[in-house]
Short mmCIF file of C-alpha atoms in Angstrom, two decimals:
data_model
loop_
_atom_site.label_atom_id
_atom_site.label_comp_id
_atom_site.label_asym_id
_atom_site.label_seq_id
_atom_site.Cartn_x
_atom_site.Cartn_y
_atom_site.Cartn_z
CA UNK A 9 -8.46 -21.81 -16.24
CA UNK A 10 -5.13 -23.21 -15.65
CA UNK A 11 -1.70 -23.13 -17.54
CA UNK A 12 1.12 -26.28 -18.11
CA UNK A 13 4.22 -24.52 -18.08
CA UNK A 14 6.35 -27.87 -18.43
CA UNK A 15 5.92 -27.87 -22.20
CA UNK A 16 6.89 -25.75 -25.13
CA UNK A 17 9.19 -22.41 -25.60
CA UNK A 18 10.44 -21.42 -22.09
CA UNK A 19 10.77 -17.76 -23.23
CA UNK A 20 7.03 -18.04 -25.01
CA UNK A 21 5.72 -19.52 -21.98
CA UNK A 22 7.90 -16.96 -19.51
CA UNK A 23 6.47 -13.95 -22.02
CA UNK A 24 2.83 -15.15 -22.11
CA UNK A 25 2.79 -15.53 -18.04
CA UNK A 26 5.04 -12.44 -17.19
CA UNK A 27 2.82 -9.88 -19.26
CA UNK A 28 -0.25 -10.32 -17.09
CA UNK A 29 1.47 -10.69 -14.31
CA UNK A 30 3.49 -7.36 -14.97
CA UNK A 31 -0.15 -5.76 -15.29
CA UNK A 32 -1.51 -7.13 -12.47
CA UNK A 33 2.02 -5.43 -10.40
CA UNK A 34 1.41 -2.09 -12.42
CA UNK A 35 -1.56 -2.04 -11.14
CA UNK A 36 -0.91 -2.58 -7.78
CA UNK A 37 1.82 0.37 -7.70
CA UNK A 38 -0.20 2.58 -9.49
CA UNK A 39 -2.62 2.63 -6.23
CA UNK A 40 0.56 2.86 -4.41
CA UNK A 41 1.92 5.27 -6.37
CA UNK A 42 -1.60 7.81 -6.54
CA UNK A 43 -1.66 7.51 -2.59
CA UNK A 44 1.84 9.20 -2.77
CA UNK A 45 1.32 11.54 -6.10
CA UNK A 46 -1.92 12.78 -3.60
CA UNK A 47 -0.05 13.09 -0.43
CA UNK A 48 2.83 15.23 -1.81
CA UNK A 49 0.66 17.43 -3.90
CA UNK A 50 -1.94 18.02 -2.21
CA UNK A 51 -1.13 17.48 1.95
CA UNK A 52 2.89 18.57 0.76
CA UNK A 53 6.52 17.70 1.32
CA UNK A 54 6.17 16.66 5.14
CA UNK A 55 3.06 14.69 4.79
CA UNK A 56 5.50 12.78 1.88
CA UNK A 57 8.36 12.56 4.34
CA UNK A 58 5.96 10.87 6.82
CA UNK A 59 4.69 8.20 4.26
CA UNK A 60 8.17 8.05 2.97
CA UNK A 61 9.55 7.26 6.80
CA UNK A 62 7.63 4.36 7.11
CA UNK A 63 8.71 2.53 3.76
CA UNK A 64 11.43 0.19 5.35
CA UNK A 65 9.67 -1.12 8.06
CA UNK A 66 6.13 -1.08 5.68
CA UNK A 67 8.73 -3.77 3.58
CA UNK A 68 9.75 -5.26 7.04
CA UNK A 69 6.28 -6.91 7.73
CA UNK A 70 4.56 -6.67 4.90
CA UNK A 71 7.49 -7.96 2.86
CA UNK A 72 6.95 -11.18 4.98
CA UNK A 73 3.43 -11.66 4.25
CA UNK A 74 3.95 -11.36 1.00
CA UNK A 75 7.02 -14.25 0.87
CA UNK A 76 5.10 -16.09 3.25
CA UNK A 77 2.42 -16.31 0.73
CA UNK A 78 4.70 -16.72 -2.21
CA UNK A 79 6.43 -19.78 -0.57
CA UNK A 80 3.00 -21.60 0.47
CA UNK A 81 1.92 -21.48 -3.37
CA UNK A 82 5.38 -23.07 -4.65
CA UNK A 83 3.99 -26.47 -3.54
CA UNK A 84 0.60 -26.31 -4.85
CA UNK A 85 2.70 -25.13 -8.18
CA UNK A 86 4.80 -28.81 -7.91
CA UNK A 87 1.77 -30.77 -7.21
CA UNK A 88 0.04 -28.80 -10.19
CA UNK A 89 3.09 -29.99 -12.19
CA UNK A 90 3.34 -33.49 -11.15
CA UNK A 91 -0.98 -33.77 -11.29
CA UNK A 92 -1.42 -34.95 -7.79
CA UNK A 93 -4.53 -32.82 -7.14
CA UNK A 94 -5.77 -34.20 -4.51
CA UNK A 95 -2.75 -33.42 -2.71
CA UNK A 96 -1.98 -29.70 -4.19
CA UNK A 97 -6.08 -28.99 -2.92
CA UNK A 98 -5.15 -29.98 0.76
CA UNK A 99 -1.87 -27.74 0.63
CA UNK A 100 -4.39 -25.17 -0.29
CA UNK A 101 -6.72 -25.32 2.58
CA UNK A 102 -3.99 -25.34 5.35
CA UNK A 103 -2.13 -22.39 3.73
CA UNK A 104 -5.57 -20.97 4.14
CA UNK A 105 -5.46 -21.99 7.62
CA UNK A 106 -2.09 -21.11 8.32
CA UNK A 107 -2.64 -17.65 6.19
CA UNK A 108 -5.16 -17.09 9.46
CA UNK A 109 -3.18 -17.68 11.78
CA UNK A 110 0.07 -15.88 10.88
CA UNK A 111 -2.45 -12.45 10.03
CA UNK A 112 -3.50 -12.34 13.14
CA UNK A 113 -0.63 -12.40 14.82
CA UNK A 114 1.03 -10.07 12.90
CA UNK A 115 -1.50 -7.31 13.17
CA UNK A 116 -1.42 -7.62 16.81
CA UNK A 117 2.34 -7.53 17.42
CA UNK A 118 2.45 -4.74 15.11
CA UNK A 119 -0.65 -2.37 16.07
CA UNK A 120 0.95 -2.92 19.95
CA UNK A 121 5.17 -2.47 18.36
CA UNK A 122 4.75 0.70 15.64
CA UNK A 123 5.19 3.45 17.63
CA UNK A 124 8.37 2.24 19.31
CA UNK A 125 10.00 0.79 16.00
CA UNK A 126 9.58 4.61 14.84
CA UNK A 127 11.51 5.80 17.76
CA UNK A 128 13.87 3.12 17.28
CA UNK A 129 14.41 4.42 13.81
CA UNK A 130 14.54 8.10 14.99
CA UNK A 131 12.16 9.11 12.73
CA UNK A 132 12.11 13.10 12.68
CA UNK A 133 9.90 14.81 15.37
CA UNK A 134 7.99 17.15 12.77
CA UNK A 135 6.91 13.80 10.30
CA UNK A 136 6.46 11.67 13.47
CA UNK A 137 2.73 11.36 14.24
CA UNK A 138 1.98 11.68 10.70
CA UNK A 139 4.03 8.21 9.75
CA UNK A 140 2.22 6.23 12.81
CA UNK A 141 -0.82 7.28 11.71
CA UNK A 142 -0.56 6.31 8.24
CA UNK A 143 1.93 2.80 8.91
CA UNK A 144 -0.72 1.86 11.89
CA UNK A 145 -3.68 1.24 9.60
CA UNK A 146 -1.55 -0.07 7.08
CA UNK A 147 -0.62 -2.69 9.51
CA UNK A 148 -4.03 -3.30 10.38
CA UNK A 149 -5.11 -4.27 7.10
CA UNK A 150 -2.65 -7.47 7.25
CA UNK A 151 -5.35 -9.80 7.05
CA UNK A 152 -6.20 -8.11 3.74
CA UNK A 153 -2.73 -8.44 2.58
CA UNK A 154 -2.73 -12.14 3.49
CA UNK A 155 -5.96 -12.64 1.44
CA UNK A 156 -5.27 -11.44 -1.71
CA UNK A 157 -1.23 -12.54 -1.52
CA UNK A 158 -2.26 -15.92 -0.90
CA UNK A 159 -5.37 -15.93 -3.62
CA UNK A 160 -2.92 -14.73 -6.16
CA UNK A 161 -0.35 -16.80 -5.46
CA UNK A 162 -2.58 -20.47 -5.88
CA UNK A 163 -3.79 -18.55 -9.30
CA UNK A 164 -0.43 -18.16 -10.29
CA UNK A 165 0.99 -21.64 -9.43
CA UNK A 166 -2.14 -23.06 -11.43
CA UNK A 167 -0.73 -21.08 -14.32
CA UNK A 168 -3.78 -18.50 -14.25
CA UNK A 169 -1.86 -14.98 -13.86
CA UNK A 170 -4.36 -12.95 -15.83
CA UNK A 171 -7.43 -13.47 -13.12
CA UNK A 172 -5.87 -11.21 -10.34
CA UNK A 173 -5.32 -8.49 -13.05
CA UNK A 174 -8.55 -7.81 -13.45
CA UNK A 175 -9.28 -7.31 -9.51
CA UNK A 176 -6.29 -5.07 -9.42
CA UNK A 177 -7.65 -3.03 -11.88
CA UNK A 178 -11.28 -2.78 -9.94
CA UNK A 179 -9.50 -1.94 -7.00
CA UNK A 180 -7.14 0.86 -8.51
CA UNK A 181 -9.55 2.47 -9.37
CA UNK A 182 -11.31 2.46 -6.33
CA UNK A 183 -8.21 3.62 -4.35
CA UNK A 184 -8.44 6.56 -6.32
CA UNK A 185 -11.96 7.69 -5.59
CA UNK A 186 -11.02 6.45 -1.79
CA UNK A 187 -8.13 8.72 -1.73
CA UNK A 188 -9.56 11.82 -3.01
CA UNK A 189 -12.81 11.42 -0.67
CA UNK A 190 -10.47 10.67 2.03
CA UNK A 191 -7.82 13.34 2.07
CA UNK A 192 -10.41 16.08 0.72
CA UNK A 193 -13.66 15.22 1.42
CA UNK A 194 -12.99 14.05 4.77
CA UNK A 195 -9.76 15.70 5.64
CA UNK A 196 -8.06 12.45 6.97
CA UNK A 197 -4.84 13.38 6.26
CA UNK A 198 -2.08 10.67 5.21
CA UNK A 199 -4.22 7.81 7.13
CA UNK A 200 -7.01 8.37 4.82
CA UNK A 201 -4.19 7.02 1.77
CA UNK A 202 -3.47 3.83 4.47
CA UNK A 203 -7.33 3.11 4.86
CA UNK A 204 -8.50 3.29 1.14
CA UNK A 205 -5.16 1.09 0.26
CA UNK A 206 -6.23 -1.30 2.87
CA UNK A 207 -9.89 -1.11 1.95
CA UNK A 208 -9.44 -1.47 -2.22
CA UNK A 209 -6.54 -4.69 -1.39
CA UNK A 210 -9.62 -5.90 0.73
CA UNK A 211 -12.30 -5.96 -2.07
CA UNK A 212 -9.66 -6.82 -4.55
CA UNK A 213 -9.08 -10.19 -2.53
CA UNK A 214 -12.81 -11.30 -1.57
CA UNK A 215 -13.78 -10.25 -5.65
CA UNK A 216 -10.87 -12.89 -5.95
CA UNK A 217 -11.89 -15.15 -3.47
CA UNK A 218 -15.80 -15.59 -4.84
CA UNK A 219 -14.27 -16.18 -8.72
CA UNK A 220 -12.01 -18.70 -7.78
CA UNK A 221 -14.70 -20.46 -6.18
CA UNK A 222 -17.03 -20.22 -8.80
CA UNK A 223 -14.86 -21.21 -11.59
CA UNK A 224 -11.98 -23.27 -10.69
CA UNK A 225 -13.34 -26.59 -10.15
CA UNK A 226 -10.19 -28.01 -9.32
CA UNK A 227 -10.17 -26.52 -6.38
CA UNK A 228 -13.29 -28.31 -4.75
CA UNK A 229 -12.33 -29.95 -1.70
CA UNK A 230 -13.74 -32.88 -0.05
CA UNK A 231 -14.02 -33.01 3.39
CA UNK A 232 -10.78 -34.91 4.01
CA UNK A 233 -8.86 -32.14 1.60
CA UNK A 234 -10.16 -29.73 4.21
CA UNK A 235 -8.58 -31.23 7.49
CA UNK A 236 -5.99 -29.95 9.07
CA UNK A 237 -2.82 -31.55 7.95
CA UNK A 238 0.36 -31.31 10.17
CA UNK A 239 2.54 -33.07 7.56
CA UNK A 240 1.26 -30.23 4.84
CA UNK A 241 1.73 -27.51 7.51
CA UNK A 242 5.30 -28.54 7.90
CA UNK A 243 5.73 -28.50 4.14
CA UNK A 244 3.91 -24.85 3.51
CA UNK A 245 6.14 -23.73 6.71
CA UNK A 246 9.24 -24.85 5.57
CA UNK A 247 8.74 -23.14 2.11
CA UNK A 248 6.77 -20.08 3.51
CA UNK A 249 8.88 -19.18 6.61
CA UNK A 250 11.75 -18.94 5.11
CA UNK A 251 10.72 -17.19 1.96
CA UNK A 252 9.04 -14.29 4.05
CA UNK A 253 11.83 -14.10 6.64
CA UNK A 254 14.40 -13.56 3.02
CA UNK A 255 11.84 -10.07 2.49
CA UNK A 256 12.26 -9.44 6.17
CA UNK A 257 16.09 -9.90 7.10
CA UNK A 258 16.39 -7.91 3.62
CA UNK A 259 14.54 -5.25 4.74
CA UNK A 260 16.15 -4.71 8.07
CA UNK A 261 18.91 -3.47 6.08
CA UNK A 262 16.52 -1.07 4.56
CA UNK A 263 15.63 0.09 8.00
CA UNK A 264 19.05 0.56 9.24
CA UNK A 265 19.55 2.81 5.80
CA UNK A 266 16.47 4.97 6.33
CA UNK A 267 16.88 5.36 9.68
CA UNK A 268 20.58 7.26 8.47
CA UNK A 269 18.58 9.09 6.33
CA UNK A 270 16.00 10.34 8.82
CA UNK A 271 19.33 11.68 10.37
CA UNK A 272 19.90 13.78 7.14
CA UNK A 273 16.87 15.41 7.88
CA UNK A 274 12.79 15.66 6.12
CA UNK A 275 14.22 17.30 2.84
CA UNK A 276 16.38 13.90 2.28
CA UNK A 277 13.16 11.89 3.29
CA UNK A 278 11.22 13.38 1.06
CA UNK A 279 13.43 12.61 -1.93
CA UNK A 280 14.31 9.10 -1.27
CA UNK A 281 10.34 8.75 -0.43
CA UNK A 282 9.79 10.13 -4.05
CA UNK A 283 12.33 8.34 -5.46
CA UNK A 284 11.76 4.97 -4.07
CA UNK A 285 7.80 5.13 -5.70
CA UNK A 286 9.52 5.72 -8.48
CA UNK A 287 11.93 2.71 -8.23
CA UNK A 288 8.87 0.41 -7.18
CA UNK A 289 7.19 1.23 -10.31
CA UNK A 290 9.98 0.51 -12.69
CA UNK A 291 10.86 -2.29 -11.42
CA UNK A 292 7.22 -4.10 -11.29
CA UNK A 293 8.67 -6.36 -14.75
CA UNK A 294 11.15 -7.64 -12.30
CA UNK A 295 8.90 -8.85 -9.87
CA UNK A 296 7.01 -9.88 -12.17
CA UNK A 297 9.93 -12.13 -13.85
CA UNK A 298 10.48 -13.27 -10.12
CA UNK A 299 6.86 -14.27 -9.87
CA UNK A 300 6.77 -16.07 -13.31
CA UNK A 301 10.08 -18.13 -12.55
CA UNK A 302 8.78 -19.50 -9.12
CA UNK A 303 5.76 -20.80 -10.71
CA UNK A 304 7.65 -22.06 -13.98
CA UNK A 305 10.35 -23.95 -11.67
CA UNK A 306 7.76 -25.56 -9.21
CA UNK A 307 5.72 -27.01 -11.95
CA UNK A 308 8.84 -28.15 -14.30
CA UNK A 309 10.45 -29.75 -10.80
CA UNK A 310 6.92 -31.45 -10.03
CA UNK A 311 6.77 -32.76 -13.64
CA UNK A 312 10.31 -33.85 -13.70
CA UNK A 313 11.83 -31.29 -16.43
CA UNK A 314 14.94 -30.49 -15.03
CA UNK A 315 16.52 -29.63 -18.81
CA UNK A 316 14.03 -27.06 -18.89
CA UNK A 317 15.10 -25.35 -15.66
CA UNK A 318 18.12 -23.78 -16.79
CA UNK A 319 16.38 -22.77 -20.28
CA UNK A 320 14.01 -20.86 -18.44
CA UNK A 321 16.34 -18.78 -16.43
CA UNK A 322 18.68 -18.01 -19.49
CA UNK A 323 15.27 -16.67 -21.21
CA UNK A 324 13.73 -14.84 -18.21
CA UNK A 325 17.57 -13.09 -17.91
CA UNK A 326 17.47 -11.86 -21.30
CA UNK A 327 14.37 -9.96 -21.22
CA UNK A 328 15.47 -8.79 -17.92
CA UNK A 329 18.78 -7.27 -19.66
CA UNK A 330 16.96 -5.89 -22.19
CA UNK A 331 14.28 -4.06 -19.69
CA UNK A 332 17.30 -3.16 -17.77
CA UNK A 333 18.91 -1.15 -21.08
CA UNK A 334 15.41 0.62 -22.15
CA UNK A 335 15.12 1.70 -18.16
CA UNK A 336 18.22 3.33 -17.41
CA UNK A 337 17.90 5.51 -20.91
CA UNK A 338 14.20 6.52 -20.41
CA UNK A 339 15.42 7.67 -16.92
CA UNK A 340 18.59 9.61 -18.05
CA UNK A 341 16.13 11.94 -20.09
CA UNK A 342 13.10 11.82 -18.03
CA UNK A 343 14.21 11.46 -14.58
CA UNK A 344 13.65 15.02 -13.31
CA UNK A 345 10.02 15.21 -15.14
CA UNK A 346 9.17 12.01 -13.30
CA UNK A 347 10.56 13.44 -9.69
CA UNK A 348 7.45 15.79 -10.53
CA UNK A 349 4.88 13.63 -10.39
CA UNK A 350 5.56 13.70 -6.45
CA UNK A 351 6.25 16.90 -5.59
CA UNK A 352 4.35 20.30 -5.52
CA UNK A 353 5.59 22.80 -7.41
CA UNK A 354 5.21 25.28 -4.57
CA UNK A 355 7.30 23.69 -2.42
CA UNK A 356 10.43 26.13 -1.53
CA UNK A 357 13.22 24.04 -2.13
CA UNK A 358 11.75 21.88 -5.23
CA UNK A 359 14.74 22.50 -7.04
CA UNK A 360 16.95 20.35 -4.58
CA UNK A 361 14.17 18.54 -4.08
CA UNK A 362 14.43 17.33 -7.73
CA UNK A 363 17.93 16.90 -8.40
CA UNK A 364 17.97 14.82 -5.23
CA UNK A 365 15.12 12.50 -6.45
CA UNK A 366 16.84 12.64 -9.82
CA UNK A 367 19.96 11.35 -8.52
CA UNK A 368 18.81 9.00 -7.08
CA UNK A 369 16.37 7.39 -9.77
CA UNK A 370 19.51 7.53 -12.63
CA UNK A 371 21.90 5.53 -9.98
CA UNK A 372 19.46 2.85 -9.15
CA UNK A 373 18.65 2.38 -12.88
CA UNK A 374 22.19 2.30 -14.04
CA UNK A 375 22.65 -0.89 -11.57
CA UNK A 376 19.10 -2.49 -12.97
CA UNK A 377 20.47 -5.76 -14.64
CA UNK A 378 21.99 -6.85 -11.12
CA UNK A 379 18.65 -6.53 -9.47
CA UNK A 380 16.84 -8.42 -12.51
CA UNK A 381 19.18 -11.44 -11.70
CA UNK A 382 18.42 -10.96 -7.86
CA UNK A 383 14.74 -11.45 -8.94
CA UNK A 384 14.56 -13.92 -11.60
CA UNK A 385 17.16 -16.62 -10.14
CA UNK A 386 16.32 -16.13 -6.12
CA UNK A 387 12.45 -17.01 -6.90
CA UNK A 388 13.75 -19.54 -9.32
CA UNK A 389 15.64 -21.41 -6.46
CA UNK A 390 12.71 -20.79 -4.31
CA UNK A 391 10.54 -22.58 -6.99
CA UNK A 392 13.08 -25.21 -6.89
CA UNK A 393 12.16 -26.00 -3.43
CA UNK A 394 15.57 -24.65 -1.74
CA UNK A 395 13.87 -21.48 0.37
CA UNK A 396 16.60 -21.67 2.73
CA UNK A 397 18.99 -20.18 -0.27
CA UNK A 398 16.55 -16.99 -0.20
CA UNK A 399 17.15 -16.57 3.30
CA UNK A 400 20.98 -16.68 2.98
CA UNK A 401 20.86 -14.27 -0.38
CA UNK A 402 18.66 -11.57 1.75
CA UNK A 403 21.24 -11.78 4.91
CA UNK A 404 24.15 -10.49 2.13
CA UNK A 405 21.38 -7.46 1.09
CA UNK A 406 21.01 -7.30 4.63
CA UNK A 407 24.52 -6.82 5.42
CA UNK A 408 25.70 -4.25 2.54
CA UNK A 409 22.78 -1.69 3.18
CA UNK A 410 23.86 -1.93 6.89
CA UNK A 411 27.29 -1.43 6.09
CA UNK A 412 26.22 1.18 3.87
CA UNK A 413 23.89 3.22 6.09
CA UNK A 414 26.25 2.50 9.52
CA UNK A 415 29.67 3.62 7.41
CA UNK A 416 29.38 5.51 4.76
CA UNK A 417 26.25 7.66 5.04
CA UNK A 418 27.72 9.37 7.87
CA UNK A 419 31.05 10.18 5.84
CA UNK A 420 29.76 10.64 2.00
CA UNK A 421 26.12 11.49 3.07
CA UNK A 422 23.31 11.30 0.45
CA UNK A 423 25.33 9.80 -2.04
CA UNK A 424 26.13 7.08 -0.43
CA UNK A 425 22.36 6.56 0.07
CA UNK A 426 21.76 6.06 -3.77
CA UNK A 427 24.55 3.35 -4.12
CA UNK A 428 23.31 1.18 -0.68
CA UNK A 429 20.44 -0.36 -3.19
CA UNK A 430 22.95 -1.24 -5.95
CA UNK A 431 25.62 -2.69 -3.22
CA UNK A 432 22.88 -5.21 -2.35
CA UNK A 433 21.72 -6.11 -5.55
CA UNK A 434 26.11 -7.15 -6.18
CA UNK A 435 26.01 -9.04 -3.11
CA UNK A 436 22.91 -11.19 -3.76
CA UNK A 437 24.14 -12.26 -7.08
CA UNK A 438 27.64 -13.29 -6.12
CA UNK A 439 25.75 -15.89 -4.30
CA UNK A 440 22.79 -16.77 -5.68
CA UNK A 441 23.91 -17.17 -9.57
CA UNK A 442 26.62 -20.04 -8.56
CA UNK A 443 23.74 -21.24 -5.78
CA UNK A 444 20.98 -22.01 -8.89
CA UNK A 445 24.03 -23.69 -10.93
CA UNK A 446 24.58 -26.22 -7.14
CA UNK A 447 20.64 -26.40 -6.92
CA UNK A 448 19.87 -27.16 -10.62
CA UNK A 449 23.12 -29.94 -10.43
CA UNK A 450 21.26 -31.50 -7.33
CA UNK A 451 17.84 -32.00 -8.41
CA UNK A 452 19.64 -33.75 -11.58
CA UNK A 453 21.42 -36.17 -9.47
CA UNK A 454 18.82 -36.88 -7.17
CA UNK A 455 15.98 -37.30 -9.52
CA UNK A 456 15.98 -38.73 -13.37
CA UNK A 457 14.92 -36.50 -15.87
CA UNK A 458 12.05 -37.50 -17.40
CA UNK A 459 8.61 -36.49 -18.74
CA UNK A 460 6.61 -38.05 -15.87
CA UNK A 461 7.14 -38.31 -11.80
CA UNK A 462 8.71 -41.42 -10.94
CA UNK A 463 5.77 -43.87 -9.33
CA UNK A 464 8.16 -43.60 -5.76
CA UNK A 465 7.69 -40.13 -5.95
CA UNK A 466 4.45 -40.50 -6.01
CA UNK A 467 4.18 -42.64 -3.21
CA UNK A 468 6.01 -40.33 -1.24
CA UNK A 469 3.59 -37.54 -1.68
CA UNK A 470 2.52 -37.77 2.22
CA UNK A 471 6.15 -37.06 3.31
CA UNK A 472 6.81 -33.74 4.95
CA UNK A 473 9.69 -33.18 2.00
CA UNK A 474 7.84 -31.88 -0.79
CA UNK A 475 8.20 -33.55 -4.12
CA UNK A 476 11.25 -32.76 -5.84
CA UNK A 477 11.61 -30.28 -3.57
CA UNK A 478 14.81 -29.01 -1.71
CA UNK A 479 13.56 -28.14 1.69
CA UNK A 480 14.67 -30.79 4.05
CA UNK A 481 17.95 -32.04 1.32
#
């Protein structure tokens, strides 16, 4: 059930890992992307503008779960790599424990902090009750989000990225059925899309949770694996924290920018709404290069195969350059018919409606490559062990959208809207593609390269630096 990635072709190994785990994200958005299609066709524009509203601070928290998660599987992926199992099984259980704790805290500053963050963000009057009611059960399925983050993220770093596919699937479909019976069955407006997102990522994680402990034997912990660790909890924290605070400073750029385009008015809202499912769905191969790289650096830096770091990047770029190509054609010809799948034909100004969302769709995909690079090298650092890189890469996305939405929205309007994205995706690169070049140099000089961990390594598995790992350098 589990994958070495520290030996053979990097871009055979990157292909066979990415595909599944580009399914498994397809699936995900296509949930994401019916609770929308239903929404604007069937409740209309508004109810859209409301869901739409509350992307940028949805990305805000839940962006931060997600990295959390991401950064407590990178060292169960190094002690995967290196075959210390013992040790990789107790990072498990307090990332569990830690998972706990962080959920609950979340959902509680959250539930009690929505409605004022919407005022904050001057969220139009006519959209407002509509986008609390749909973000507030959204953030009360955190816990949910935590489970099946965290589940999929030990599969992955085990080299098992097919197993959460299947889940996804289960649950897309049921997200369907939920959101039809919902919104017309039960008239429950856009929260009935929040609760049967919640409730399908909730099934989706316990269906996870029961296969992983039926057939992953490797993960059967004795009862000293189980303990509460403080030395592991620093670890998971140092990796976790600042991978989910990267999603989080990013995305208070992202809040600054919507909150201009609130200002704009619900028409605007709409059409970045509309557009922005769209973006989320073609560019699920990039997160799911991102997701692959993280996993293939954390096991090749646990094993010791720094020659193969570099390798792997230069691979994982060139399908993301080719994707990038095949993307930005598909939407010069198709972008208006896609626009469609969002709105309802009824709606009195669809034409502007379109040519907005269209706009915006062929701008973002014209600047794809950049954001491929953000992807595949910032979760290669990560997997590298050097979170605090991700932190500094998300502060420069921070800072351009803000820039973007603060001085030029006001003076160039929409336009300047669809070119905020691609500003940030510049920024992050400029730093993070000579960052991997310091990281990669570092690891060389401070560890040989060689096939198998060095026995002092070893011996230093109880330290709070994890093996081969940058956090603490």
């Amino acid at each position: 059930m589990t994958r070495n990635l520290t030996t053979g072709s990097p871009m055979r190994l990157i292909l066979q890992f990415t595909i599944p785990t580009l399914l498994g994200l397809l699936f995900q958005q296509f949930y994401n992307l019916v609770d929308t299609m239903i929404v604007g066709k069937l409740l209309g524009a508004q109810a859209l503008a409301a869901v739409g509203s509350t992307g940028s601070i949805n990305f805000f928290v839940i962006g931060f779960c997600t990295g959390v998660c991401s950064g407590f599987a990178i060292p169960v992926a190094q002690r995967m790599g290196a075959e210390m199992f013992s040790q990789m099984r107790r990072y498990v259980a307090n990332a569990a424990y830690l998972s706990v704790l962080f959920s609950l805290v979340l959902t509680v500053a959250t539930g009690l902090g929505c409605r004022g963050i919407l005022t904050l963000m001057r969220t139009p009057s006519d959209i407002f009750e509509g986008a609390y009611a749909y973000i507030f059960v959204i953030f009360m399925g955190i816990p949910v989000t935590f489970l099946y983050n965290l589940l999929a993220g030990i599969l992955r770093s085990l080299g098992d990225s097919r197993t959460p596919v299947y889940f996804l699937a289960m649950s897309s479909f049921l997200n369907i059925f939920l959101d039809f019976a919902l919104i017309l069955w039960f008239d429950a407006g856009v929260a009935g899309a929040a609760i049967a997102t919640v409730v399908s990522q909730g099934i989706s994680g316990l269906a996870c949770l029961a296969y992983m402990v039926k057939k992953f034997p490797i993960l059967r912990m004795t009862r000293e694996e189980r303990r509460v660790d403080g030395t592991s909890c620093k670890v998971l924290c140092a990796m976790g924290i600042p991978m989910g605070l990267q999603y989080s400073i990013t995305a208070i750029g992202s809040i600054v920018l919507q909150s201009a385009v609130n200002v704009l008015g619900s028409t605007y809202v709409a059409a970045v709404a509309a557009g922005s499912k769209l973006f989320q769905l073609l560019c699920c191969p990039f997160d799911a290069m991102g997701a692959t790289m993280a996993t293939y650096c954390g096991q090749n830096v646990g094993a010791c195969r720094l020659d193969r770091l570099g390798q792997g990047i230069r691979a994982c770029s060139l399908l993301g350059l080719v994707y990038s190509v095949v993307a930005f054609c598909a939407m010069l010809a198709f972008a208006a018919p896609c626009s469609m799948l969002f709105l309802n034909p009824s709606e009195p100004q669809l034409d502007l409606l379109v040519d907005l969302t269209s706009r915006y769709t062929v701008i973002f995909t014209a600047f794809f490559f950049p954001l491929a690079l953000v992807n595949i090298v910032r979760f290669s650092i990560q997997g590298m062990g050097y979170s605090v890189f991700a932190i500094l890469a998300g502060v420069l996305e921070m800072l351009a959208r803000t820039a973007v939405g603060i001085g030029l929205v006001p003076i160039f309007g929409y336009d300047a809207v669809c070119f905020a994205s691609p500003a940030a995706w510049i920024a992050a690169d400029l730093f993070l593609v000579p960052a991997s070049i310091i990281c990669i140099r570092r690891l060389r000089r401070i560890y040989p390269n060689q096939p198998e961990p060095p026995v002092q390594a070893q011996a230093e598995a109880a330290s709070p630096k994890p093996l081969r790992a940058g956090a603490g350098e």
